[in-house]
Coordinates of N, CA and C in Angstrom, one line a residue:
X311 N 2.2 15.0 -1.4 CA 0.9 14.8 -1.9 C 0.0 14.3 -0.8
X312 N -1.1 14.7 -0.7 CA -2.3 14.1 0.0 C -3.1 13.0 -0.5
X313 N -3.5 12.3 0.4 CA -4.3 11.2 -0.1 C -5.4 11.6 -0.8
X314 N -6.2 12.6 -0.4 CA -7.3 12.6 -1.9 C -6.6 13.4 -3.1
X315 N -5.5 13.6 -3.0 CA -5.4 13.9 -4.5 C -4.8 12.8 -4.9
X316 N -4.7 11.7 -4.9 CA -4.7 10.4 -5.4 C -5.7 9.7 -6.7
X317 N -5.1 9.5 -7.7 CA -6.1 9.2 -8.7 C -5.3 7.7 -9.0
X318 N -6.5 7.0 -10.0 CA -6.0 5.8 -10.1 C -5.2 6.0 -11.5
X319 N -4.8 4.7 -11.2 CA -4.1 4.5 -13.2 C -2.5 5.6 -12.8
X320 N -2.1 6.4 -11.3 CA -1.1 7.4 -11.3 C 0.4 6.7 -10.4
X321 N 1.5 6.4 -11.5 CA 2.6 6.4 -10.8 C 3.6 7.6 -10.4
X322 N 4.6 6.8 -9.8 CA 5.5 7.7 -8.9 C 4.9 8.8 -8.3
X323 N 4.7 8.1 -7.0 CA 3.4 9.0 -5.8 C 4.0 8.8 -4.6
X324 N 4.4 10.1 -3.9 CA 4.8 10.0 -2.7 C 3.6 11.0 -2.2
X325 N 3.3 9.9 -1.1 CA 2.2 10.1 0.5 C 2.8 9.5 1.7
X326 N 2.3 10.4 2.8 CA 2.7 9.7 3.9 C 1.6 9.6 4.5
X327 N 1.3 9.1 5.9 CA 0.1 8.8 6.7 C 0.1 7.5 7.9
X328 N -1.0 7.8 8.5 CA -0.8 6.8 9.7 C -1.5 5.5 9.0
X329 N -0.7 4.2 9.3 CA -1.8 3.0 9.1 C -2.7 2.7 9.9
X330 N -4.2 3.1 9.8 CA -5.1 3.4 10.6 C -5.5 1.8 10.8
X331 N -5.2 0.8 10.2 CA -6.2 -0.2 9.9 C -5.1 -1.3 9.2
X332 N -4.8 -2.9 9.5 CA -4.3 -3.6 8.8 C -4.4 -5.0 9.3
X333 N -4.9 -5.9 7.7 CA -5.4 -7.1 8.3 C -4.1 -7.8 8.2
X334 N -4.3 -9.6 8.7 CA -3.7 -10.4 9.1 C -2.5 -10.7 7.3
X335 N -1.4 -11.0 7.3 CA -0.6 -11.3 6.2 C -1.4 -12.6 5.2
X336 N -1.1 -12.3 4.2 CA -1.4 -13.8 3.8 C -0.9 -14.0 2.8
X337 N -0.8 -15.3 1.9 CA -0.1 -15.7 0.4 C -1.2 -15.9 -0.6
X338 N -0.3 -15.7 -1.4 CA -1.3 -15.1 -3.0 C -0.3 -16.1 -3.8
X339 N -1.2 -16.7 -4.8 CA -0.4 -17.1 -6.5 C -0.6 -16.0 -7.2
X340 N 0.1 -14.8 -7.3 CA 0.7 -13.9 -8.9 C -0.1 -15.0 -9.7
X341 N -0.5 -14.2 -10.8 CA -0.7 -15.0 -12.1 C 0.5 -15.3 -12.9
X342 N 1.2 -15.0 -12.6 CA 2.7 -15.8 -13.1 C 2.7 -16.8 -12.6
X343 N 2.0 -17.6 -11.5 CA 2.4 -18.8 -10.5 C 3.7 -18.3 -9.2
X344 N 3.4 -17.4 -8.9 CA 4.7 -17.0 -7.8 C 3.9 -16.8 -6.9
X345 N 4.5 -17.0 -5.7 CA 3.6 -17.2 -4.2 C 4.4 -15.7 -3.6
X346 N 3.7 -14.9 -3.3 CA 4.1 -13.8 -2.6 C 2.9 -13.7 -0.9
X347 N 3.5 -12.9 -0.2 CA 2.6 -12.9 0.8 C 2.3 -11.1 0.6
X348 N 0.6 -11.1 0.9 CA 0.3 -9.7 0.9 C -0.8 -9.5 2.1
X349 N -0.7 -7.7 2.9 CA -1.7 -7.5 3.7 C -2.3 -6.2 3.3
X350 N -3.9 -6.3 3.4 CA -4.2 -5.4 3.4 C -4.6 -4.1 4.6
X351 N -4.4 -2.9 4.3 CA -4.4 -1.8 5.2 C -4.8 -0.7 4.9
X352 N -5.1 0.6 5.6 CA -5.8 1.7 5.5 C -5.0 2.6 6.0
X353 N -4.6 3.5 4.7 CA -3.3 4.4 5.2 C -4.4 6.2 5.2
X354 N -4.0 6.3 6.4 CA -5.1 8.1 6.4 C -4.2 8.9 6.3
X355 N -4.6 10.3 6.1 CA -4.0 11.5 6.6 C -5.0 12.4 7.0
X356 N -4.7 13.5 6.9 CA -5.6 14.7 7.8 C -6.7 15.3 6.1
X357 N -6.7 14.4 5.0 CA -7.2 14.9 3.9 C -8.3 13.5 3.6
X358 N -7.7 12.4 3.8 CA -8.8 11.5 3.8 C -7.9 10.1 4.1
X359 N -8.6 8.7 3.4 CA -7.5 7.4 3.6 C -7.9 6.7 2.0
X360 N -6.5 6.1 1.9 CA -6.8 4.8 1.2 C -6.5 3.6 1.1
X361 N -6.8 2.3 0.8 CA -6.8 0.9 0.8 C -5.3 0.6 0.3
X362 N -4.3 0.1 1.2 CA -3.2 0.4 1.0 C -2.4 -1.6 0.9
X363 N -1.9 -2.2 0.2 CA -1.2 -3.0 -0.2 C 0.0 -3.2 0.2
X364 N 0.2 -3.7 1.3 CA 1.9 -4.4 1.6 C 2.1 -5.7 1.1
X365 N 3.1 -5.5 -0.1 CA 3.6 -6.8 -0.3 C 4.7 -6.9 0.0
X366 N 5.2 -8.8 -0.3 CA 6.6 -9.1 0.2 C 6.4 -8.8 1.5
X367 N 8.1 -8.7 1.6 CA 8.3 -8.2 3.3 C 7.8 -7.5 4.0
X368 N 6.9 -6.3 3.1 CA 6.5 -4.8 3.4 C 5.2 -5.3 4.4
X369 N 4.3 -6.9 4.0 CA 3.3 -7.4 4.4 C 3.2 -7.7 6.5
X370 N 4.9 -8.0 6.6 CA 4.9 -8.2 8.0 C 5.8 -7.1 8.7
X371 N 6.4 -5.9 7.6 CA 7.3 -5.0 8.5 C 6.7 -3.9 9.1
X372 N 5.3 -3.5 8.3 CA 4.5 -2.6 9.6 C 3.3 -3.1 10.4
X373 N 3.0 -2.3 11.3 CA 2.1 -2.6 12.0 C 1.4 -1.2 12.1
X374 N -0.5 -2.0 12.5 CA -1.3 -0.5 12.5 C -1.0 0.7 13.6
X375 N -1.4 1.6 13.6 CA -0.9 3.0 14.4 C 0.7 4.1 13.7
X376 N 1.2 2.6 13.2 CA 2.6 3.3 12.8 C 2.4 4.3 10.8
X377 N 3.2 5.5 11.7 CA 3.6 6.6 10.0 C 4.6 5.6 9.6
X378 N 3.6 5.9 7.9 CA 5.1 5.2 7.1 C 4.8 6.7 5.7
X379 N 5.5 6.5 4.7 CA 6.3 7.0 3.9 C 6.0 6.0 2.7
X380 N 5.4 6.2 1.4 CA 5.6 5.7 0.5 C 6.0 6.7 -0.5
X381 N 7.2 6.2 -1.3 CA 8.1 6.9 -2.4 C 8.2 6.0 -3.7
X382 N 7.7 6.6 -5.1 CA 7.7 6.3 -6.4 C 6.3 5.2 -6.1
X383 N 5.5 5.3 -4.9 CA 4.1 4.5 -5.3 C 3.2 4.6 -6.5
X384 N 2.3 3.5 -6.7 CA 1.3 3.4 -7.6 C 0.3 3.0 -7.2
X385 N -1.1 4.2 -7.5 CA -2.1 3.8 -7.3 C -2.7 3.0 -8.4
X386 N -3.7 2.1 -8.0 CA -4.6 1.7 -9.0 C -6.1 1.5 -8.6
X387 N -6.9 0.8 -9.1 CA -8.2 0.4 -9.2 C -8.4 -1.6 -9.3
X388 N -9.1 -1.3 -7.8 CA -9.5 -2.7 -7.9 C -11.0 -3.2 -6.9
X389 N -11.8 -3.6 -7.9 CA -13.2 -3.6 -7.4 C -14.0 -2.6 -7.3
X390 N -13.3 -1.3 -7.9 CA -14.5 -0.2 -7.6 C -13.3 0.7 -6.6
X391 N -12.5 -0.1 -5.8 CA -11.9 1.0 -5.0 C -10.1 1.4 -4.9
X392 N -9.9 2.4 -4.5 CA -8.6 2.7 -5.4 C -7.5 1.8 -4.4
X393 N -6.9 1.5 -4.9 CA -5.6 0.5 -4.2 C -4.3 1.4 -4.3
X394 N -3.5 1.9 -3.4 CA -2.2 2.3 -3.3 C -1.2 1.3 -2.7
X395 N 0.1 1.0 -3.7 CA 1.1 0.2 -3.2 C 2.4 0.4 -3.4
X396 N 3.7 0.6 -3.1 CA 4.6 0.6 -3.1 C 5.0 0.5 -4.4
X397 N 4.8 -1.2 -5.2 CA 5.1 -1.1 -6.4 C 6.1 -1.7 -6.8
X398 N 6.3 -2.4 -7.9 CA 7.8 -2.7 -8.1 C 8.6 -2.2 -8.1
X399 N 8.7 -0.5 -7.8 CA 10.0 0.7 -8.2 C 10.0 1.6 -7.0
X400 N 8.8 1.4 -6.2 CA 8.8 2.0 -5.0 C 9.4 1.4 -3.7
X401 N 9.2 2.5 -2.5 CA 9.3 1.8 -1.4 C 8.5 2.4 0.1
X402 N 8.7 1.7 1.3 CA 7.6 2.0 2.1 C 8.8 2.3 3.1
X403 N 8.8 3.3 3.7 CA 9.8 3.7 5.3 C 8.7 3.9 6.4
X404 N 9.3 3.7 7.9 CA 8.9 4.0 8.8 C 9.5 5.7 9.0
X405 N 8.1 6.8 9.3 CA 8.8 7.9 9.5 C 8.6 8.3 11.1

Protein backbone atom coordinates (compact mmCIF):
# COMPACT_ATOMS: atom_id res chain seq x y z
CA UNK A 1 0.00 0.00 0.00
CA UNK A 2 1.14 3.60 -0.59
CA UNK A 3 0.99 6.29 1.71
CA UNK A 4 -1.66 8.32 0.04
CA UNK A 5 -3.92 5.66 -0.17
CA UNK A 6 -4.02 5.81 3.60
CA UNK A 7 -7.28 6.83 5.13
CA UNK A 8 -8.05 7.45 8.65
CA UNK A 9 -10.32 5.46 11.04
CA UNK A 10 -8.26 2.18 8.55
CA UNK A 11 -6.69 -0.95 10.33
CA UNK A 12 -4.27 -3.57 9.43
CA UNK A 13 -2.09 -1.42 6.93
CA UNK A 14 1.06 -2.44 5.66
CA UNK A 15 3.39 0.70 4.19
CA UNK A 16 6.90 0.98 3.94
CA UNK A 17 8.97 4.29 3.50
CA UNK A 18 11.94 6.27 4.49
CA UNK A 19 11.73 8.18 8.02
CA UNK A 20 12.27 11.51 6.45
CA UNK A 21 11.92 13.40 9.73
CA UNK A 22 11.87 12.38 13.65
CA UNK A 23 11.75 14.35 16.81
CA UNK A 24 13.39 13.89 20.19
CA UNK A 25 11.56 10.70 22.42
CA UNK A 26 9.45 11.68 25.07
CA UNK A 27 6.96 10.32 28.00
CA UNK A 28 3.25 10.58 27.89
CA UNK A 29 0.51 9.58 30.79
CA UNK A 30 -2.02 7.19 28.56
CA UNK A 31 -5.30 8.12 30.04
CA UNK A 32 -5.18 5.04 31.85
CA UNK A 33 -2.35 6.72 34.01
CA UNK A 34 0.58 4.54 32.23
CA UNK A 35 3.69 6.41 31.29
CA UNK A 36 4.86 5.23 27.87
CA UNK A 37 7.56 7.04 25.95
CA UNK A 38 6.55 8.27 22.34
CA UNK A 39 8.35 10.09 19.15
CA UNK A 40 7.09 11.80 16.56
CA UNK A 41 8.15 11.28 12.75
CA UNK A 42 7.55 11.61 9.04
CA UNK A 43 7.40 8.39 7.16
CA UNK A 44 7.48 9.24 3.02
CA UNK A 45 7.39 7.30 -0.05
CA UNK A 46 7.67 8.09 -3.70
CA UNK A 47 3.47 8.78 -3.38
CA UNK A 48 3.56 11.21 -0.62
CA UNK A 49 4.30 11.17 3.70
CA UNK A 50 2.63 10.75 6.81
CA UNK A 51 2.92 11.84 10.55
CA UNK A 52 4.05 8.58 11.89
CA UNK A 53 4.05 7.55 15.88
CA UNK A 54 6.73 5.36 17.55
CA UNK A 55 5.71 4.17 20.69
CA UNK A 56 7.40 2.08 23.44
CA UNK A 57 10.59 0.82 22.34
CA UNK A 58 9.72 1.59 18.60
CA UNK A 59 10.27 5.50 20.13
CA UNK A 60 14.20 4.93 20.42
CA UNK A 61 14.80 1.91 17.89
CA UNK A 62 14.70 4.01 14.70
CA UNK A 63 16.38 6.80 13.50
CA UNK A 64 15.67 9.43 10.64
CA UNK A 65 17.00 8.39 7.04
CA UNK A 66 16.36 4.78 7.96
CA UNK A 67 13.38 2.30 5.75
CA UNK A 68 11.28 0.72 8.00
CA UNK A 69 8.18 -1.63 7.36
CA UNK A 70 4.99 -1.20 9.18
CA UNK A 71 2.63 -4.49 9.29
CA UNK A 72 -1.15 -4.80 10.68
CA UNK A 73 -0.74 -0.69 11.24
CA UNK A 74 -3.46 1.81 12.13
CA UNK A 75 -4.13 4.93 10.87
CA UNK A 76 -6.03 7.50 12.57
CA UNK A 77 -6.88 11.26 12.97
CA UNK A 78 -5.48 13.66 15.30
CA UNK A 79 -5.80 17.46 15.13
CA UNK A 80 -6.92 17.66 11.60
CA UNK A 81 -3.96 15.44 10.55
CA UNK A 82 -3.79 11.74 9.84
CA UNK A 83 -1.45 9.78 12.41
CA UNK A 84 -0.13 6.30 11.30
CA UNK A 85 1.17 3.83 14.08
CA UNK A 86 2.11 0.48 14.57
CA UNK A 87 -0.61 -0.14 17.00
CA UNK A 88 -1.28 -2.54 19.61
CA UNK A 89 -1.30 -5.66 16.99
CA UNK A 90 1.15 -4.30 14.71
CA UNK A 91 4.79 -3.88 14.23
CA UNK A 92 7.61 -1.72 12.85
CA UNK A 93 11.00 -3.60 11.01
CA UNK A 94 14.04 -2.12 9.75
CA UNK A 95 14.06 -3.01 5.86
Amino acid sequence: MKISELKAGTGNVNVSGEISTKEEARDVITKFGKKLRVANATLKDDSGEVQLSLWGDDADKFSQGESVQIENGWVSEYKGNMQLSAGKFGKITKI
